[in-house]
Amino acid sequence: MRSCYTKYQPLFPTENFMAIIRKIRNSFSRHIKLRKVRSEINRMSSILGKRGSYFTSFAYTSITRLKAIKDVSAEEFEALVTQEVEKLHTRYREYRWS
């Protein structure tokens, strides 16, 4: 039987997450074809496994709404994406267990 108290695991594998987030940001800021952005989003989604759907959902809706993407530093962009994906993940968990 599994214990309900498990060791906290980070939401994302940080080394891969940071690299892919920067690639996605750069793709948007340089106006590279959307196909390149989609391939990076799909790659990130596969790395995240079960949590990939939260990232994909955020990526296709929220990232495209960022109009001033060139003005945001890579670190700020990464923090924004992490925050939004964690919000989606939390909202899903609350909905699932309510």
GROMACS .gro file of N, CA and C in nm:
model
  294
    1MET      N    1   0.084  -0.117   0.000
    1MET     CA    2   0.000   0.000   0.000
    1MET      C    3   0.089   0.124   0.000
    2ARG      N    4   0.051   0.221  -0.082
    2ARG     CA    5   0.129   0.344  -0.091
    2ARG      C    6   0.097   0.438   0.023
    3SER      N    7   0.197   0.503   0.071
    3SER     CA    8   0.177   0.602   0.175
    3SER      C    9   0.127   0.732   0.111
    4CYS      N   10   0.040   0.800   0.181
    4CYS     CA   11  -0.007   0.928   0.128
    4CYS      C   12   0.097   1.038   0.149
    5TYR      N   13   0.199   1.010   0.227
    5TYR     CA   14   0.307   1.105   0.248
    5TYR      C   15   0.425   1.063   0.164
    6THR      N   16   0.446   1.132   0.055
    6THR     CA   17   0.558   1.099  -0.032
    6THR      C   18   0.655   1.216  -0.034
    7LYS      N   19   0.776   1.187  -0.071
    7LYS     CA   20   0.877   1.291  -0.080
    7LYS      C   21   0.839   1.387  -0.192
    8TYR      N   22   0.857   1.515  -0.166
    8TYR     CA   23   0.824   1.616  -0.268
    8TYR      C   24   0.915   1.598  -0.387
    9GLN      N   25   0.854   1.597  -0.504
    9GLN     CA   26   0.930   1.590  -0.627
    9GLN      C   27   0.904   1.719  -0.705
   10PRO      N   28   1.007   1.777  -0.762
   10PRO     CA   29   0.984   1.900  -0.838
   10PRO      C   30   0.892   1.874  -0.957
   11LEU      N   31   0.821   1.977  -0.996
   11LEU     CA   32   0.726   1.963  -1.105
   11LEU      C   33   0.794   1.931  -1.237
   12PHE      N   34   0.913   1.986  -1.258
   12PHE     CA   35   0.982   1.967  -1.384
   12PHE      C   36   1.127   1.926  -1.361
   13PRO      N   37   1.183   1.848  -1.455
   13PRO     CA   38   1.327   1.824  -1.451
   13PRO      C   39   1.398   1.953  -1.493
   14THR      N   40   1.460   2.021  -1.400
   14THR     CA   41   1.503   2.159  -1.422
   14THR      C   42   1.603   2.177  -1.535
   15GLU      N   43   1.701   2.088  -1.550
   15GLU     CA   44   1.802   2.112  -1.653
   15GLU      C   45   1.740   2.109  -1.792
   16ASN      N   46   1.651   2.017  -1.820
   16ASN     CA   47   1.586   2.011  -1.950
   16ASN      C   48   1.485   2.124  -1.965
   17PHE      N   49   1.414   2.152  -1.859
   17PHE     CA   50   1.310   2.255  -1.862
   17PHE      C   51   1.368   2.390  -1.900
   18MET      N   52   1.477   2.429  -1.836
   18MET     CA   53   1.536   2.560  -1.862
   18MET      C   54   1.584   2.572  -2.006
   19ALA      N   55   1.646   2.468  -2.057
   19ALA     CA   56   1.698   2.473  -2.193
   19ALA      C   57   1.586   2.484  -2.296
   20ILE      N   58   1.482   2.407  -2.276
   20ILE     CA   59   1.373   2.407  -2.374
   20ILE      C   60   1.293   2.537  -2.365
   21ILE      N   61   1.272   2.588  -2.245
   21ILE     CA   62   1.201   2.715  -2.230
   21ILE      C   63   1.277   2.826  -2.304
   22ARG      N   64   1.406   2.828  -2.292
   22ARG     CA   65   1.484   2.931  -2.362
   22ARG      C   66   1.473   2.915  -2.514
   23LYS      N   67   1.472   2.791  -2.561
   23LYS     CA   68   1.458   2.769  -2.705
   23LYS      C   69   1.322   2.817  -2.754
   24ILE      N   70   1.218   2.791  -2.676
   24ILE     CA   71   1.084   2.836  -2.715
   24ILE      C   72   1.079   2.988  -2.717
   25ARG      N   73   1.135   3.051  -2.615
   25ARG     CA   74   1.136   3.197  -2.610
   25ARG      C   75   1.211   3.254  -2.729
   26ASN      N   76   1.326   3.197  -2.759
   26ASN     CA   77   1.405   3.246  -2.872
   26ASN      C   78   1.332   3.227  -3.004
   27SER      N   79   1.261   3.117  -3.017
   27SER     CA   80   1.184   3.092  -3.139
   27SER      C   81   1.078   3.199  -3.159
   28PHE      N   82   1.010   3.235  -3.050
   28PHE     CA   83   0.908   3.339  -3.059
   28PHE      C   84   0.971   3.475  -3.087
   29SER      N   85   1.079   3.507  -3.018
   29SER     CA   86   1.136   3.640  -3.030
   29SER      C   87   1.199   3.662  -3.167
   30ARG      N   88   1.243   3.558  -3.230
   30ARG     CA   89   1.304   3.571  -3.363
   30ARG      C   90   1.204   3.548  -3.475
   31HIS      N   91   1.080   3.524  -3.440
   31HIS     CA   92   0.974   3.498  -3.538
   31HIS      C   93   1.007   3.381  -3.629
   32ILE      N   94   1.067   3.279  -3.572
   32ILE     CA   95   1.092   3.156  -3.647
   32ILE      C   96   0.957   3.090  -3.672
   33LYS      N   97   0.949   3.009  -3.773
   33LYS     CA   98   0.822   2.945  -3.808
   33LYS      C   99   0.763   2.875  -3.687
   34LEU      N  100   0.630   2.878  -3.680
   34LEU     CA  101   0.559   2.817  -3.568
   34LEU      C  102   0.587   2.668  -3.558
   35ARG      N  103   0.625   2.606  -3.670
   35ARG     CA  104   0.657   2.463  -3.668
   35ARG      C  105   0.772   2.434  -3.572
   36LYS      N  106   0.872   2.521  -3.568
   36LYS     CA  107   0.986   2.505  -3.476
   36LYS      C  108   0.939   2.515  -3.332
   37VAL      N  109   0.851   2.612  -3.305
   37VAL     CA  110   0.798   2.629  -3.170
   37VAL      C  111   0.719   2.505  -3.130
   38ARG      N  112   0.636   2.456  -3.220
   38ARG     CA  113   0.556   2.336  -3.191
   38ARG      C  114   0.645   2.216  -3.161
   39SER      N  115   0.753   2.201  -3.236
   39SER     CA  116   0.841   2.086  -3.212
   39SER      C  117   0.905   2.095  -3.074
   40GLU      N  118   0.943   2.216  -3.031
   40GLU     CA  119   1.000   2.232  -2.897
   40GLU      C  120   0.896   2.207  -2.789
   41ILE      N  121   0.773   2.253  -2.811
   41ILE     CA  122   0.666   2.229  -2.715
   41ILE      C  123   0.639   2.080  -2.702
   42ASN      N  124   0.635   2.010  -2.815
   42ASN     CA  125   0.612   1.865  -2.811
   42ASN      C  126   0.727   1.793  -2.742
   43ARG      N  127   0.849   1.839  -2.765
   43ARG     CA  128   0.965   1.777  -2.699
   43ARG      C  129   0.957   1.796  -2.547
   44MET      N  130   0.922   1.917  -2.504
   44MET     CA  131   0.908   1.944  -2.361
   44MET      C  132   0.798   1.858  -2.302
   45SER      N  133   0.688   1.846  -2.374
   45SER     CA  134   0.574   1.768  -2.327
   45SER      C  135   0.614   1.622  -2.307
   46SER      N  136   0.693   1.567  -2.398
   46SER     CA  137   0.735   1.427  -2.384
   46SER      C  138   0.833   1.410  -2.268
   47ILE      N  139   0.917   1.510  -2.241
   47ILE     CA  140   1.010   1.501  -2.128
   47ILE      C  141   0.933   1.504  -1.997
   48LEU      N  142   0.828   1.586  -1.990
   48LEU     CA  143   0.751   1.598  -1.867
   48LEU      C  144   0.664   1.477  -1.839
   49GLY      N  145   0.637   1.397  -1.939
   49GLY     CA  146   0.556   1.277  -1.917
   49GLY      C  147   0.413   1.311  -1.881
   50LYS      N  148   0.369   1.267  -1.764
   50LYS     CA  149   0.230   1.287  -1.722
   50LYS      C  150   0.193   1.434  -1.712
   51ARG      N  151   0.288   1.518  -1.675
   51ARG     CA  152   0.258   1.660  -1.657
   51ARG      C  153   0.270   1.738  -1.788
   52GLY      N  154   0.305   1.672  -1.895
   52GLY     CA  155   0.323   1.739  -2.023
   52GLY      C  156   0.199   1.809  -2.075
   53SER      N  157   0.083   1.755  -2.044
   53SER     CA  158  -0.041   1.817  -2.093
   53SER      C  159  -0.061   1.955  -2.033
   54TYR      N  160  -0.018   1.977  -1.908
   54TYR     CA  161  -0.031   2.109  -1.847
   54TYR      C  162   0.056   2.209  -1.921
   55PHE      N  163   0.176   2.166  -1.954
   55PHE     CA  164   0.267   2.254  -2.026
   55PHE      C  165   0.212   2.286  -2.164
   56THR      N  166   0.165   2.183  -2.235
   56THR     CA  167   0.113   2.203  -2.370
   56THR      C  168  -0.006   2.297  -2.369
   57SER      N  169  -0.095   2.277  -2.273
   57SER     CA  170  -0.212   2.363  -2.261
   57SER      C  171  -0.171   2.508  -2.242
   58PHE      N  172  -0.076   2.531  -2.153
   58PHE     CA  173  -0.029   2.667  -2.129
   58PHE      C  174   0.042   2.722  -2.252
   59ALA      N  175   0.127   2.641  -2.312
   59ALA     CA  176   0.210   2.688  -2.422
   59ALA      C  177   0.127   2.735  -2.540
   60TYR      N  178   0.028   2.657  -2.577
   60TYR     CA  179  -0.050   2.693  -2.695
   60TYR      C  180  -0.147   2.807  -2.671
   61THR      N  181  -0.181   2.837  -2.548
   61THR     CA  182  -0.275   2.946  -2.523
   61THR      C  183  -0.205   3.071  -2.473
   62SER      N  184  -0.125   3.059  -2.369
   62SER     CA  185  -0.068   3.177  -2.304
   62SER      C  186   0.058   3.231  -2.369
   63ILE      N  187   0.146   3.145  -2.414
   63ILE     CA  188   0.273   3.195  -2.470
   63ILE      C  189   0.246   3.278  -2.594
   64THR      N  190   0.150   3.236  -2.676
   64THR     CA  191   0.122   3.311  -2.798
   64THR      C  192   0.061   3.447  -2.770
   65ARG      N  193   0.009   3.468  -2.650
   65ARG     CA  194  -0.050   3.597  -2.613
   65ARG      C  195   0.054   3.698  -2.565
   66LEU      N  196   0.174   3.653  -2.542
   66LEU     CA  197   0.277   3.746  -2.494
   66LEU      C  198   0.325   3.833  -2.610
   67LYS      N  199   0.283   3.957  -2.611
   67LYS     CA  200   0.316   4.045  -2.723
   67LYS      C  201   0.455   4.105  -2.709
   68ALA      N  202   0.498   4.127  -2.587
   68ALA     CA  203   0.628   4.190  -2.564
   68ALA      C  204   0.734   4.086  -2.533
   69ILE      N  205   0.731   3.976  -2.604
   69ILE     CA  206   0.822   3.865  -2.574
   69ILE      C  207   0.969   3.905  -2.591
   70LYS      N  208   0.998   3.998  -2.681
   70LYS     CA  209   1.137   4.039  -2.701
   70LYS      C  210   1.191   4.116  -2.581
   71ASP      N  211   1.103   4.179  -2.506
   71ASP     CA  212   1.146   4.261  -2.392
   71ASP      C  213   1.165   4.181  -2.264
   72VAL      N  214   1.125   4.055  -2.265
   72VAL     CA  215   1.134   3.972  -2.144
   72VAL      C  216   1.264   3.895  -2.148
   73SER      N  217   1.338   3.898  -2.038
   73SER     CA  218   1.462   3.821  -2.033
   73SER      C  219   1.431   3.672  -2.024
   74ALA      N  220   1.529   3.590  -2.055
   74ALA     CA  221   1.509   3.445  -2.052
   74ALA      C  222   1.469   3.398  -1.913
   75GLU      N  223   1.529   3.457  -1.809
   75GLU     CA  224   1.498   3.415  -1.672
   75GLU      C  225   1.355   3.452  -1.633
   76GLU      N  226   1.312   3.573  -1.673
   76GLU     CA  227   1.175   3.615  -1.644
   76GLU      C  228   1.074   3.529  -1.718
   77PHE      N  229   1.107   3.498  -1.843
   77PHE     CA  230   1.019   3.414  -1.924
   77PHE      C  231   1.006   3.275  -1.862
   78GLU      N  232   1.119   3.221  -1.820
   78GLU     CA  233   1.119   3.088  -1.757
   78GLU      C  234   1.036   3.090  -1.629
   79ALA      N  235   1.051   3.195  -1.549
   79ALA     CA  236   0.974   3.206  -1.424
   79ALA      C  237   0.825   3.217  -1.453
   80LEU      N  238   0.791   3.293  -1.556
   80LEU     CA  239   0.650   3.308  -1.594
   80LEU      C  240   0.590   3.175  -1.636
   81VAL      N  241   0.661   3.103  -1.721
   81VAL     CA  242   0.611   2.974  -1.769
   81VAL      C  243   0.597   2.876  -1.653
   82THR      N  244   0.698   2.869  -1.568
   82THR     CA  245   0.693   2.779  -1.453
   82THR      C  246   0.574   2.811  -1.364
   83GLN      N  247   0.553   2.938  -1.336
   83GLN     CA  248   0.442   2.980  -1.251
   83GLN      C  249   0.308   2.942  -1.313
   84GLU      N  250   0.290   2.967  -1.442
   84GLU     CA  251   0.164   2.938  -1.508
   84GLU      C  252   0.136   2.788  -1.514
   85VAL      N  253   0.239   2.710  -1.543
   85VAL     CA  254   0.220   2.565  -1.551
   85VAL      C  255   0.187   2.508  -1.413
   86GLU      N  256   0.254   2.558  -1.309
   86GLU     CA  257   0.223   2.511  -1.174
   86GLU      C  258   0.081   2.549  -1.135
   87LYS      N  259   0.034   2.668  -1.179
   87LYS     CA  260  -0.104   2.708  -1.152
   87LYS      C  261  -0.202   2.612  -1.217
   88LEU      N  262  -0.176   2.578  -1.344
   88LEU     CA  263  -0.262   2.482  -1.413
   88LEU      C  264  -0.262   2.347  -1.343
   89HIS      N  265  -0.144   2.304  -1.301
   89HIS     CA  266  -0.131   2.174  -1.233
   89HIS      C  267  -0.209   2.175  -1.102
   90THR      N  268  -0.197   2.283  -1.025
   90THR     CA  269  -0.269   2.295  -0.898
   90THR      C  270  -0.420   2.299  -0.921
   91ARG      N  271  -0.462   2.375  -1.020
   91ARG     CA  272  -0.605   2.384  -1.050
   91ARG      C  273  -0.661   2.246  -1.088
   92TYR      N  274  -0.584   2.172  -1.167
   92TYR     CA  275  -0.628   2.038  -1.207
   92TYR      C  276  -0.639   1.946  -1.085
   93ARG      N  277  -0.538   1.951  -0.996
   93ARG     CA  278  -0.542   1.865  -0.876
   93ARG      C  279  -0.662   1.900  -0.789
   94GLU      N  280  -0.688   2.029  -0.771
   94GLU     CA  281  -0.803   2.071  -0.689
   94GLU      C  282  -0.934   2.025  -0.751
   95TYR      N  283  -0.945   2.036  -0.883
   95TYR     CA  284  -1.066   1.994  -0.953
   95TYR      C  285  -1.083   1.842  -0.943
   96ARG      N  286  -0.973   1.773  -0.958
   96ARG     CA  287  -0.976   1.626  -0.957
   96ARG      C  288  -1.018   1.571  -0.822
   97TRP      N  289  -0.975   1.634  -0.714
   97TRP     CA  290  -1.002   1.582  -0.580
   97TRP      C  291  -1.123   1.647  -0.513
   98SER      N  292  -1.190   1.739  -0.581
   98SER     CA  293  -1.306   1.803  -0.518
   98SER      C  294  -1.434   1.723  -0.542
   0.00000   0.00000   0.00000
